[in-house]
CSV table of C-alpha atoms in Angstrom, one decimal:
chain,number,residue,atom,x,y,z
A,789,MET,CA,76.6,-64.7,-75.2
A,790,HIS,CA,76.4,-66.5,-78.5
A,791,LEU,CA,74.7,-69.8,-79.1
A,792,LYS,CA,76.9,-71.9,-81.3
A,793,THR,CA,73.9,-73.3,-83.4
A,794,PRO,CA,71.0,-71.6,-84.9
A,795,LEU,CA,67.9,-71.5,-83.0
A,796,LEU,CA,65.5,-74.6,-83.4
A,797,ASN,CA,61.9,-74.7,-84.2
A,798,TYR,CA,59.6,-76.7,-81.8
A,799,ILE,CA,57.2,-78.9,-83.7
A,800,ASN,CA,55.1,-81.7,-82.4
A,801,GLY,CA,56.8,-81.9,-79.1
A,802,LYS,CA,60.4,-81.9,-80.6
A,803,TRP,CA,63.1,-79.4,-81.2
A,804,CYS,CA,63.9,-79.6,-84.9
A,805,PRO,CA,66.1,-77.6,-87.2
A,806,SER,CA,64.2,-75.5,-89.8
A,807,GLN,CA,64.4,-76.5,-93.4
A,808,ALA,CA,65.6,-73.0,-94.2
A,809,THR,CA,69.2,-72.2,-95.3
A,810,GLU,CA,69.1,-68.5,-94.6
A,811,LEU,CA,70.0,-67.3,-91.1
A,812,LEU,CA,69.7,-63.9,-89.4
A,813,ASP,CA,71.9,-62.6,-86.6
A,814,VAL,CA,70.0,-61.7,-83.5
A,815,VAL,CA,71.8,-58.7,-82.1
A,816,ASN,CA,71.9,-57.1,-78.6
A,817,PRO,CA,70.8,-53.5,-79.4
A,818,ALA,CA,73.0,-52.1,-76.6
A,819,THR,CA,76.2,-53.8,-77.4
A,820,ALA,CA,75.8,-54.6,-81.1
A,821,GLN,CA,77.1,-58.1,-80.3
A,822,SER,CA,75.5,-61.2,-81.9
A,823,LEU,CA,73.6,-63.3,-79.4
A,824,THR,CA,72.6,-66.2,-81.8
A,825,GLN,CA,71.2,-66.8,-85.3
A,826,VAL,CA,67.6,-67.5,-86.1
A,827,PRO,CA,66.5,-69.3,-89.2
A,828,LEU,CA,64.1,-67.8,-91.7
A,829,SER,CA,61.8,-70.8,-91.9
A,830,LEU,CA,60.1,-71.9,-95.0
A,831,LYS,CA,56.4,-72.6,-95.8
A,832,SER,CA,57.2,-76.3,-95.3
A,833,ASP,CA,58.1,-75.6,-91.7
A,834,VAL,CA,54.7,-74.0,-91.1
A,835,ASP,CA,53.0,-76.9,-92.8
A,836,ALA,CA,54.7,-79.3,-90.5
A,837,ALA,CA,53.7,-77.3,-87.5
A,838,ALA,CA,50.1,-77.0,-88.8
A,839,VAL,CA,49.8,-80.9,-89.4
A,840,ALA,CA,51.1,-81.6,-85.9
A,841,ALA,CA,48.8,-79.1,-84.3
A,842,ALA,CA,45.8,-80.5,-86.3
A,843,ALA,CA,46.6,-84.0,-85.2
A,844,ALA,CA,46.9,-82.9,-81.6
A,845,PHE,CA,43.6,-81.0,-81.6
A,846,THR,CA,41.5,-84.2,-81.8
A,847,SER,CA,42.5,-85.3,-78.4
A,848,TRP,CA,43.2,-82.0,-76.9
A,849,ARG,CA,39.7,-80.7,-77.3
A,850,THR,CA,38.3,-83.7,-75.5
A,851,THR,CA,40.6,-83.2,-72.5
A,852,PRO,CA,38.4,-81.7,-69.8
A,853,PRO,CA,39.0,-78.0,-69.2
A,854,THR,CA,39.8,-78.8,-65.5
A,855,ALA,CA,42.6,-80.9,-66.8
A,856,ARG,CA,43.9,-78.5,-69.5
A,857,VAL,CA,44.4,-75.7,-67.0
A,858,GLN,CA,46.7,-77.9,-64.7
A,859,TYR,CA,49.4,-77.3,-67.5
A,860,LEU,CA,48.8,-73.5,-67.0
A,861,PHE,CA,49.2,-73.8,-63.4
A,862,LYS,CA,52.5,-75.4,-63.9
A,863,LEU,CA,53.5,-72.9,-66.4
A,864,LYS,CA,52.7,-70.1,-64.0
A,865,TYR,CA,55.1,-71.6,-61.4
A,866,LEU,CA,57.8,-72.2,-64.0
A,867,LEU,CA,57.6,-68.6,-65.2
A,868,GLU,CA,57.8,-67.2,-61.7
A,869,GLU,CA,60.7,-69.6,-61.0
A,870,ASN,CA,62.6,-68.4,-64.1
A,871,LEU,CA,61.6,-64.8,-64.0
A,872,ASP,CA,65.0,-63.2,-63.6
A,873,GLU,CA,66.6,-65.4,-66.3
A,874,LEU,CA,63.9,-64.5,-68.8
A,875,SER,CA,64.1,-60.9,-67.8
A,876,ARG,CA,67.7,-60.8,-68.7
A,877,THR,CA,67.1,-62.3,-72.0
A,878,ILE,CA,64.5,-59.9,-72.9
A,879,THR,CA,66.9,-57.0,-71.9
A,880,MET,CA,69.7,-58.6,-74.0
A,881,GLU,CA,67.7,-59.1,-77.2
A,882,CYS,CA,65.1,-56.3,-76.8
A,883,GLY,CA,67.0,-53.5,-75.1
A,884,LYS,CA,64.7,-52.5,-72.3
A,885,THR,CA,65.7,-52.2,-68.7
A,886,PHE,CA,65.8,-55.1,-66.4
A,887,ALA,CA,62.9,-53.7,-64.4
A,888,GLU,CA,60.8,-53.2,-67.6
A,889,SER,CA,61.5,-56.7,-68.7
A,890,LYS,CA,60.4,-58.1,-65.3
A,891,ALA,CA,57.2,-56.0,-65.4
A,892,GLU,CA,56.4,-57.3,-68.9
A,893,LEU,CA,56.7,-60.9,-67.8
A,894,GLU,CA,54.6,-60.3,-64.8
A,895,ARG,CA,51.9,-59.1,-67.1
A,896,ALA,CA,52.3,-62.4,-69.1
A,897,ILE,CA,51.8,-64.4,-65.9
A,898,GLU,CA,48.6,-62.4,-65.0
A,899,ASN,CA,47.1,-63.7,-68.4
A,900,VAL,CA,48.0,-67.3,-67.5
A,901,GLU,CA,46.2,-66.8,-64.1
A,902,VAL,CA,43.1,-65.6,-65.8
A,903,ALA,CA,43.1,-68.3,-68.4
A,904,CYS,CA,43.2,-70.8,-65.5
A,905,GLY,CA,39.6,-69.7,-64.9
A,906,ILE,CA,38.5,-71.3,-68.3
A,907,PRO,CA,36.0,-73.8,-66.6
A,908,MET,CA,33.9,-70.8,-65.7
A,909,LEU,CA,34.8,-68.4,-68.5
A,910,MET,CA,34.0,-70.9,-71.3
A,911,GLN,CA,30.6,-71.9,-69.9
A,912,GLY,CA,27.5,-71.5,-72.2
A,913,TYR,CA,23.9,-71.1,-71.1
A,914,ASN,CA,20.5,-72.8,-71.5
A,915,LEU,CA,16.9,-72.5,-71.2
A,916,GLU,CA,14.3,-75.2,-70.7
A,917,ASP,CA,10.8,-75.2,-72.3
A,918,ILE,CA,11.5,-72.7,-75.0
A,919,ALA,CA,8.3,-74.5,-76.3
A,920,ARG,CA,6.5,-77.3,-74.5
A,921,GLY,CA,8.9,-80.2,-74.0
A,922,ILE,CA,11.8,-78.4,-76.0
A,923,ASP,CA,14.9,-77.1,-74.5
A,924,GLU,CA,17.6,-75.0,-75.9
A,925,ILE,CA,21.3,-74.7,-74.9
A,926,MET,CA,24.3,-72.6,-76.2
A,927,ILE,CA,27.8,-74.3,-75.8
A,928,ARG,CA,31.3,-73.1,-76.7
A,929,GLN,CA,33.7,-75.3,-78.5
A,930,PRO,CA,37.3,-74.6,-79.7
A,931,VAL,CA,37.9,-73.3,-83.2
A,932,GLY,CA,40.8,-75.7,-84.0
A,933,VAL,CA,44.4,-74.7,-85.0
A,934,THR,CA,45.3,-71.1,-84.1
A,935,ALA,CA,48.4,-69.0,-84.8
A,936,ILE,CA,50.1,-66.0,-83.0
A,937,ILE,CA,52.2,-63.6,-84.9
A,938,ALA,CA,54.2,-61.5,-82.4
A,939,PRO,CA,56.2,-58.2,-82.5
A,940,PHE,CA,59.6,-57.4,-81.2
A,941,ASN,CA,58.8,-54.9,-78.4
A,942,PHE,CA,57.2,-57.2,-75.8
A,943,PRO,CA,58.6,-60.7,-76.7
A,944,GLY,CA,57.4,-62.1,-73.3
A,945,MET,CA,54.1,-60.5,-72.7
A,946,ILE,CA,52.2,-60.1,-76.1
A,947,PRO,CA,52.0,-63.8,-77.1
A,948,PHE,CA,50.4,-64.3,-73.7
A,949,TRP,CA,47.4,-62.0,-74.6
A,950,PHE,CA,46.5,-65.0,-76.7
A,951,LEU,CA,48.2,-68.3,-75.9
A,952,PRO,CA,46.9,-69.3,-72.5
A,953,TYR,CA,43.3,-68.7,-73.7
A,954,ALA,CA,43.8,-70.5,-76.9
A,955,ILE,CA,45.0,-73.6,-75.3
A,956,ALA,CA,42.9,-73.4,-72.3
A,957,CYS,CA,39.7,-73.3,-74.6
A,958,GLY,CA,41.0,-76.5,-76.2
A,959,ASN,CA,42.7,-75.3,-79.3
A,960,THR,CA,46.2,-76.0,-80.4
A,961,SER,CA,48.6,-73.2,-81.4
A,962,ILE,CA,51.5,-72.1,-83.5
A,963,ILE,CA,53.7,-69.1,-82.4
A,964,LYS,CA,55.9,-67.0,-84.7
A,965,PRO,CA,57.9,-64.7,-82.6
A,966,SER,CA,59.6,-61.5,-84.1
A,967,GLU,CA,62.9,-62.7,-85.8
A,968,LYS,CA,64.5,-59.7,-84.0
A,969,VAL,CA,63.9,-61.2,-80.6
A,970,PRO,CA,63.5,-65.0,-80.9
A,971,LEU,CA,65.3,-66.0,-77.8
A,972,THR,CA,62.8,-65.1,-75.3
A,973,MET,CA,60.0,-67.3,-76.7
A,974,ALA,CA,62.5,-70.1,-77.4
A,975,LYS,CA,63.2,-70.2,-73.7
A,976,ILE,CA,59.5,-69.9,-72.8
A,977,PHE,CA,58.9,-73.0,-74.9
A,978,GLN,CA,61.4,-74.9,-72.9
A,979,LEU,CA,59.1,-74.1,-69.9
A,980,LEU,CA,56.1,-75.1,-71.9
A,981,GLU,CA,57.8,-78.5,-72.7
A,982,ALA,CA,58.5,-78.9,-69.0
A,983,THR,CA,54.9,-78.6,-68.1
A,984,GLY,CA,54.3,-82.0,-70.0
A,985,LEU,CA,51.8,-80.5,-72.6
A,986,PRO,CA,50.9,-83.2,-75.2
A,987,GLN,CA,52.8,-83.2,-78.4
A,988,GLY,CA,51.5,-80.7,-81.0
A,989,VAL,CA,49.5,-78.6,-78.7
A,990,VAL,CA,51.9,-75.8,-78.8
A,991,ASN,CA,54.4,-75.2,-81.7
A,992,LEU,CA,57.2,-72.6,-82.5
A,993,VAL,CA,58.3,-71.6,-85.9
A,994,HIS,CA,60.9,-69.0,-86.4
A,995,GLY,CA,61.0,-66.7,-89.5
A,996,ALA,CA,59.9,-63.7,-91.2
A,997,LYS,CA,57.5,-62.7,-94.0
A,998,GLU,CA,57.4,-66.0,-95.7
A,999,VAL,CA,56.3,-67.7,-92.4
A,1000,VAL,CA,53.7,-65.0,-91.9
A,1001,ASP,CA,52.3,-65.6,-95.4
A,1002,ALA,CA,52.3,-69.4,-94.9
A,1003,ILE,CA,50.3,-69.0,-91.7
A,1004,LEU,CA,47.7,-66.7,-93.5
A,1005,GLU,CA,47.4,-69.0,-96.4
A,1006,HIS,CA,47.3,-72.5,-94.6
A,1007,PRO,CA,44.0,-74.1,-94.8
A,1008,THR,CA,44.3,-75.8,-91.4
A,1009,ILE,CA,44.8,-72.7,-89.5
A,1010,ARG,CA,41.4,-71.3,-88.4
A,1011,ALA,CA,42.3,-68.2,-86.3
A,1012,ILE,CA,45.2,-65.7,-86.2
A,1013,SER,CA,46.2,-63.2,-83.7
A,1014,PHE,CA,48.7,-60.4,-84.7
A,1015,VAL,CA,50.3,-57.3,-83.0
A,1016,GLY,CA,52.5,-54.9,-85.1
A,1017,SER,CA,52.4,-51.7,-87.1
A,1018,SER,CA,49.1,-50.6,-88.6
A,1019,PRO,CA,50.2,-51.1,-92.2
A,1020,ILE,CA,51.3,-54.7,-91.5
A,1021,ALA,CA,48.2,-55.2,-89.4
A,1022,HIS,CA,45.9,-54.3,-92.2
A,1023,TYR,CA,47.8,-56.6,-94.7
A,1024,VAL,CA,47.7,-59.4,-92.3
A,1025,TYR,CA,44.0,-58.8,-91.5
A,1026,SER,CA,43.0,-58.4,-95.0
A,1027,LYS,CA,44.8,-61.5,-96.3
A,1028,GLY,CA,43.8,-63.7,-93.4
A,1029,ALA,CA,40.2,-62.7,-93.7
A,1030,ALA,CA,40.2,-63.4,-97.5
A,1031,TYR,CA,41.2,-66.9,-96.6
A,1032,GLY,CA,38.2,-67.3,-94.3
A,1033,LYS,CA,40.1,-67.0,-91.0
A,1034,ARG,CA,39.2,-65.3,-87.7
A,1035,MET,CA,41.4,-62.4,-87.3
A,1036,GLN,CA,42.5,-60.0,-84.5
A,1037,CYS,CA,45.1,-57.6,-85.5
A,1038,GLN,CA,46.5,-55.0,-83.1
A,1039,GLY,CA,48.1,-52.0,-84.9
A,1040,GLY,CA,50.0,-48.9,-84.2
A,1041,ALA,CA,49.1,-45.7,-82.3
A,1042,LYS,CA,49.7,-42.0,-81.9
A,1043,ASN,CA,48.8,-41.7,-78.2
A,1044,PRO,CA,47.9,-38.3,-76.8
A,1045,LEU,CA,48.1,-37.1,-73.1
A,1046,ILE,CA,46.0,-34.0,-72.4
A,1047,VAL,CA,47.1,-32.0,-69.4
A,1048,LEU,CA,44.6,-29.6,-67.8
A,1049,PRO,CA,45.7,-26.5,-65.7
A,1050,ASP,CA,44.4,-28.1,-62.4
A,1051,ALA,CA,46.5,-31.3,-62.9
A,1052,ASP,CA,49.0,-32.3,-60.2
A,1053,MET,CA,52.1,-31.1,-62.2
A,1054,GLU,CA,54.7,-33.2,-60.4
A,1055,MET,CA,52.8,-36.4,-60.6
A,1056,THR,CA,51.7,-35.7,-64.2
A,1057,THR,CA,55.2,-35.1,-65.3
A,1058,ARG,CA,56.6,-38.1,-63.8
A,1059,ILE,CA,54.0,-40.3,-65.3
A,1060,ALA,CA,54.2,-38.6,-68.6
A,1061,ALA,CA,58.0,-39.1,-68.9
A,1062,ASP,CA,57.6,-42.7,-67.9
A,1063,SER,CA,54.8,-43.1,-70.6
A,1064,ALA,CA,56.8,-41.3,-73.4
A,1065,PHE,CA,60.3,-42.7,-72.7
A,1066,GLY,CA,59.8,-46.0,-71.0
A,1067,CYS,CA,60.9,-48.9,-73.2
A,1068,ALA,CA,62.5,-46.2,-75.3
A,1069,GLY,CA,59.1,-45.3,-76.6
A,1070,GLN,CA,58.7,-48.6,-78.4
A,1071,ARG,CA,55.3,-49.6,-77.2
A,1072,CYS,CA,51.9,-49.2,-78.7
A,1073,LEU,CA,50.7,-47.5,-75.5
A,1074,ALA,CA,53.5,-45.0,-75.4
A,1075,ALA,CA,52.5,-41.2,-75.2
A,1076,SER,CA,53.8,-39.5,-78.3
A,1077,LEU,CA,51.7,-36.3,-78.0
A,1078,ALA,CA,51.3,-34.2,-74.9
A,1079,VAL,CA,48.7,-31.5,-75.3
A,1080,THR,CA,48.6,-28.7,-72.5
A,1081,VAL,CA,45.4,-26.8,-72.1
A,1082,GLY,CA,45.5,-23.1,-71.1
A,1083,GLU,CA,47.8,-22.2,-68.2
A,1084,ALA,CA,49.2,-25.8,-68.0
A,1085,ARG,CA,51.5,-24.8,-70.8
A,1086,HIS,CA,54.5,-23.4,-69.2
A,1087,SER,CA,54.6,-25.4,-65.9
A,1088,PHE,CA,54.3,-28.8,-67.7
A,1089,THR,CA,56.8,-27.9,-70.6
A,1090,ASN,CA,59.6,-26.8,-68.2
A,1091,ALA,CA,59.0,-29.8,-66.0
A,1092,ILE,CA,58.9,-32.5,-68.8
A,1093,ALA,CA,62.0,-30.9,-70.4
A,1094,SER,CA,64.0,-31.3,-67.2
A,1095,SER,CA,62.7,-34.9,-66.7
A,1096,ALA,CA,63.8,-35.8,-70.3
A,1097,GLN,CA,67.1,-34.3,-69.8
A,1098,ASN,CA,67.9,-36.0,-66.6
A,1099,ARG,CA,66.8,-39.5,-67.6
A,1100,ILE,CA,69.6,-42.1,-67.5
A,1101,VAL,CA,70.1,-44.0,-70.7
A,1102,GLY,CA,72.4,-47.0,-71.0
A,1103,TYR,CA,72.4,-50.8,-71.0
A,1104,GLY,CA,69.4,-52.1,-69.3
A,1105,LEU,CA,71.4,-54.7,-67.3
A,1106,ASP,CA,73.5,-51.9,-65.6
A,1107,SER,CA,72.3,-50.5,-62.4
A,1108,GLY,CA,70.4,-47.2,-62.3
A,1109,VAL,CA,69.6,-47.1,-66.0
A,1110,GLU,CA,66.3,-45.8,-66.9
A,1111,MET,CA,66.0,-46.2,-70.6
A,1112,GLY,CA,67.7,-48.5,-73.1
A,1113,PRO,CA,68.3,-48.4,-76.8
A,1114,VAL,CA,66.0,-48.7,-79.6
A,1115,ILE,CA,65.8,-52.2,-81.4
A,1116,THR,CA,68.1,-51.7,-84.5
A,1117,PRO,CA,70.4,-49.2,-86.3
A,1118,GLU,CA,67.7,-48.8,-88.9
A,1119,SER,CA,65.2,-47.8,-86.2
A,1120,LYS,CA,67.5,-45.2,-84.8
A,1121,TYR,CA,68.1,-43.8,-88.3
A,1122,ARG,CA,64.4,-43.6,-89.0
A,1123,ILE,CA,63.6,-41.9,-85.7
A,1124,GLU,CA,66.3,-39.3,-86.0
A,1125,GLY,CA,65.2,-38.7,-89.5
A,1126,LEU,CA,61.6,-37.9,-88.2
A,1127,ILE,CA,63.0,-35.6,-85.6
A,1128,ALA,CA,64.9,-33.7,-88.3
A,1129,GLN,CA,61.5,-33.7,-90.3
A,1130,GLY,CA,59.7,-32.3,-87.3
A,1131,ILE,CA,62.1,-29.5,-87.1
A,1132,ASP,CA,61.8,-28.7,-90.9
A,1133,GLU,CA,58.1,-28.6,-90.4
A,1134,GLY,CA,58.5,-25.7,-87.9
A,1135,ALA,CA,58.6,-27.4,-84.5
A,1136,LYS,CA,61.0,-26.2,-81.9
A,1137,LEU,CA,63.7,-28.7,-80.8
A,1138,LEU,CA,63.4,-28.4,-77.0
A,1139,ILE,CA,65.6,-31.4,-76.1
A,1140,ASP,CA,67.6,-33.2,-78.6
A,1141,GLY,CA,68.5,-36.8,-78.1
A,1142,ARG,CA,70.2,-37.5,-81.4
A,1143,ASN,CA,73.8,-38.6,-81.9
A,1144,THR,CA,74.0,-40.2,-78.5
A,1145,LYS,CA,77.0,-42.3,-77.6
A,1146,ILE,CA,77.1,-44.2,-74.2
A,1147,SER,CA,80.5,-44.8,-72.8
A,1148,GLY,CA,81.3,-48.6,-73.1
A,1149,TYR,CA,78.5,-49.1,-75.6
A,1150,GLU,CA,79.4,-46.9,-78.4
A,1151,GLU,CA,78.0,-49.2,-81.0
A,1152,GLY,CA,74.6,-49.3,-79.3
A,1153,ASN,CA,71.4,-47.9,-80.9
A,1154,PHE,CA,71.0,-45.2,-78.3
A,1155,ILE,CA,68.8,-42.0,-78.6
A,1156,ARG,CA,68.2,-39.9,-75.6
A,1157,PRO,CA,64.7,-38.5,-74.7
A,1158,THR,CA,63.7,-36.0,-77.3
A,1159,ILE,CA,61.0,-33.1,-77.1
A,1160,LEU,CA,59.6,-31.2,-79.9
A,1161,GLU,CA,57.6,-28.2,-79.1
A,1162,ASN,CA,54.9,-26.3,-81.0
A,1163,VAL,CA,54.3,-29.2,-83.3
A,1164,ASN,CA,51.7,-28.6,-86.0
A,1165,PRO,CA,48.8,-31.1,-85.7
A,1166,ASN,CA,48.7,-31.4,-89.5
A,1167,SER,CA,52.5,-32.1,-89.9
A,1168,ILE,CA,53.9,-35.5,-90.9
A,1169,VAL,CA,55.7,-35.9,-87.6
A,1170,ALA,CA,52.4,-35.4,-85.7
A,1171,GLN,CA,50.6,-38.1,-87.7
A,1172,THR,CA,53.4,-40.7,-87.8
A,1173,GLU,CA,54.0,-43.4,-85.2
A,1174,ILE,CA,57.6,-42.5,-84.4
A,1175,PHE,CA,58.0,-45.7,-82.0
A,1176,GLY,CA,60.9,-44.0,-80.3
A,1177,PRO,CA,61.6,-41.8,-77.3
A,1178,VAL,CA,60.3,-38.7,-79.0
A,1179,LEU,CA,57.5,-36.6,-77.3
A,1180,SER,CA,55.6,-33.8,-79.3
A,1181,LEU,CA,54.2,-30.9,-77.4
A,1182,MET,CA,51.0,-29.0,-78.5
A,1183,HIS,CA,49.1,-26.2,-76.8
A,1184,LEU,CA,45.3,-25.6,-76.9
A,1185,ASP,CA,42.9,-23.3,-75.1
A,1186,THR,CA,40.1,-25.8,-74.0
A,1187,ILE,CA,39.3,-29.4,-73.2
A,1188,GLU,CA,36.9,-29.2,-76.0
A,1189,ASP,CA,39.8,-28.4,-78.4
A,1190,ALA,CA,41.9,-31.2,-77.0
A,1191,ILE,CA,39.1,-33.8,-77.4
A,1192,ALA,CA,38.6,-32.7,-81.0
A,1193,LEU,CA,42.3,-33.1,-81.6
A,1194,VAL,CA,42.2,-36.6,-80.2
A,1195,ASN,CA,39.2,-37.5,-82.4
A,1196,SER,CA,40.6,-36.1,-85.5
A,1197,GLY,CA,43.4,-38.7,-85.7
A,1198,LYS,CA,43.3,-41.9,-87.6
A,1199,TRP,CA,44.6,-43.9,-84.5
A,1200,GLY,CA,42.6,-44.9,-81.5
A,1201,ASN,CA,44.7,-47.0,-79.2
A,1202,MET,CA,44.9,-44.8,-76.1
A,1203,ALA,CA,44.1,-41.3,-74.9
A,1204,CYS,CA,44.8,-40.0,-71.4
A,1205,LEU,CA,43.7,-37.0,-69.3
A,1206,PHE,CA,45.4,-35.4,-66.3
A,1207,THR,CA,43.2,-33.4,-64.1
A,1208,ARG,CA,41.6,-33.0,-60.6
A,1209,SER,CA,38.0,-32.4,-62.1
A,1210,GLY,CA,35.7,-35.3,-62.1
A,1211,ALA,CA,33.5,-33.4,-64.6
A,1212,ALA,CA,36.3,-33.0,-67.0
A,1213,ALA,CA,37.3,-36.7,-66.5
A,1214,ARG,CA,33.8,-38.0,-67.2
A,1215,GLN,CA,33.6,-35.7,-70.4
A,1216,PHE,CA,36.9,-37.0,-71.6
A,1217,ARG,CA,36.2,-40.7,-71.1
A,1218,TYR,CA,32.7,-40.2,-72.7
A,1219,GLU,CA,33.8,-38.3,-75.8
A,1220,ALA,CA,37.4,-39.5,-76.5
A,1221,GLU,CA,37.5,-41.9,-79.5
A,1222,ALA,CA,40.0,-44.4,-78.2
A,1223,GLY,CA,39.7,-47.9,-76.9
A,1224,ASN,CA,42.0,-47.5,-73.9
A,1225,ILE,CA,41.4,-44.3,-71.7
A,1226,GLY,CA,43.5,-43.2,-68.9
A,1227,ILE,CA,42.6,-40.8,-66.2
A,1228,ASN,CA,45.8,-39.5,-64.4
A,1229,ILE,CA,47.4,-42.7,-65.9
A,1230,GLY,CA,50.1,-42.5,-68.5
A,1231,VAL,CA,50.0,-46.1,-69.8
A,1232,ALA,CA,46.4,-47.2,-69.9
A,1233,ALA,CA,47.3,-50.9,-70.1
A,1234,PRO,CA,44.3,-53.1,-69.3
A,1235,MET,CA,44.7,-55.8,-66.7
A,1236,ALA,CA,44.5,-59.3,-68.0
A,1237,PHE,CA,40.8,-59.7,-67.2
A,1238,PHE,CA,39.9,-56.7,-69.4
A,1239,PRO,CA,40.3,-56.7,-73.3
A,1240,PHE,CA,43.2,-54.8,-74.7
A,1241,SER,CA,41.1,-52.5,-76.7
A,1242,GLY,CA,41.9,-50.5,-79.8
A,1243,TRP,CA,39.9,-48.4,-82.2
A,1244,LYS,CA,40.1,-47.1,-85.7
A,1245,ASP,CA,43.4,-47.8,-87.4
A,1246,SER,CA,44.8,-49.2,-84.2
A,1247,PHE,CA,42.7,-52.4,-84.5
A,1248,TYR,CA,41.5,-54.6,-87.3
A,1249,GLY,CA,38.9,-57.2,-86.1
A,1250,ASP,CA,36.0,-57.4,-83.6
A,1251,LEU,CA,37.4,-59.4,-80.6
A,1252,HIS,CA,40.5,-58.1,-78.7
A,1253,GLY,CA,43.2,-60.0,-76.7
A,1254,GLN,CA,42.9,-60.9,-73.1
A,1255,GLY,CA,40.0,-61.9,-70.8
A,1256,ARG,CA,36.6,-62.6,-72.1
A,1257,ASP,CA,37.3,-61.2,-75.5
A,1258,ALA,CA,40.0,-63.9,-75.9
A,1259,VAL,CA,37.6,-66.6,-74.8
A,1260,GLU,CA,35.1,-65.4,-77.3
A,1261,PHE,CA,37.8,-65.3,-80.0
A,1262,PHE,CA,39.0,-68.8,-79.4
A,1263,THR,CA,35.6,-70.5,-79.2
A,1264,GLN,CA,32.8,-70.9,-81.6
A,1265,THR,CA,29.2,-71.1,-80.2
A,1266,LYS,CA,27.0,-74.0,-81.0
A,1267,VAL,CA,23.2,-73.9,-80.2
A,1268,VAL,CA,21.3,-77.1,-79.6
A,1269,VAL,CA,17.6,-77.3,-79.6
A,1270,GLU,CA,16.3,-80.6,-78.2
A,1271,ARG,CA,12.8,-82.2,-78.0
A,1272,TRP,CA,12.2,-85.1,-75.6
A,1273,PRO,CA,8.5,-85.6,-75.5
A,1274,LYS,CA,6.8,-89.0,-75.2
A,1275,ASP,CA,4.6,-88.2,-78.1
A,1276,TRP,CA,5.0,-86.1,-81.2
A,1277,SER,CA,3.5,-82.6,-80.9
A,1278,ARG,CA,3.3,-79.6,-83.3
A,1279,GLN,CA,3.6,-77.0,-80.6
A,1280,PHE,CA,6.9,-75.7,-81.9
């Protein structure tokens, strides 16, 4: 597959070429074949999108919420109707398995469903007679033009943590997908166009850092949603906030799984392997540390090593494949370098996934599941987000030691506990300093009607994506105090 012409931006209801002259190849990470080219758009492209979004906002905000959600109902139907095609596109440009791609899109659709409840979710509140003859009401109104800067690892799902809520609340929006995986969002925008949304309500601008900076600096854009690595999240948050914008920036993670001796070891191993090696470890809720407590050490270590060794790696569109490649050759090189660093720091290489070649896909960016044992908590590899299929094992004596380890890190995206003890589970969920907690769950991904939480360096901002948090983020409150007496009074 290779599209003959570069991808187009979508601005003001029209597909239009970028004003950029620089193009980037979009490469299938399993086959190393070029799928298409994406333009590295310019500041002027962002300005055109912002102007269109601002013009559309005037009439879109006055469209009744019950009318706005009709477009989302149509979008839900179109996403479901095109689920397989979109899933294949995600697999081709992102590398995950076809089943993982479908699961990702199903999560996107769930957010569309929740946002369809905006006539209820966006309601304010009121109270009569706060003083004699005086009433007070609080209403929610849209903030204006919003922007979404999306990462490569979930090109179909992550924009939907934000977009359905933004437009359902009466805002207009600009999306910048990752330049590594722009095809998925381009196809989704074809579906958005098919819903009949008014011109300018949604806009698509391809590109890289210049587009990000233009979004951060543009005076018309009022609110920005971002997902990516913590250093970039901090940069985006700091710069956007300095320009007076509302910001929600999801960063990276170093997610621990704690395994107690009473855990169901067969279930725990299966779940831990899926968490650590699913999507080739390229997700912000992937398990990267497994901490066994007491006697859990030997049974879990042997079981997880066997599971890692037997995981089927290959092209995600091939039958039976359980794990695909990482996104780029540079990512593969970086991950393999961190594995080597872990060994240099004293860790034992239990399972080595480096130098992997898959028959028929020799040019692909493949790394097999890798396990490092006896990792020092103070080592670089223990404190770095590897973002690949690498699991580090640590061993401690008590649950208190494990919780202390969880809380000592700079990250706070997810922490999970495996146990049969209700008391241990309550202690863990009460004391662990992370925004998403799993109990006998390996990927504590909140449903669409809950916020996607993150603490410490895993999140910059106050309001998260999804659910009520998204509604809060994409609306501003207005308090109205009214007096309607027949005669003037001084009672207030």
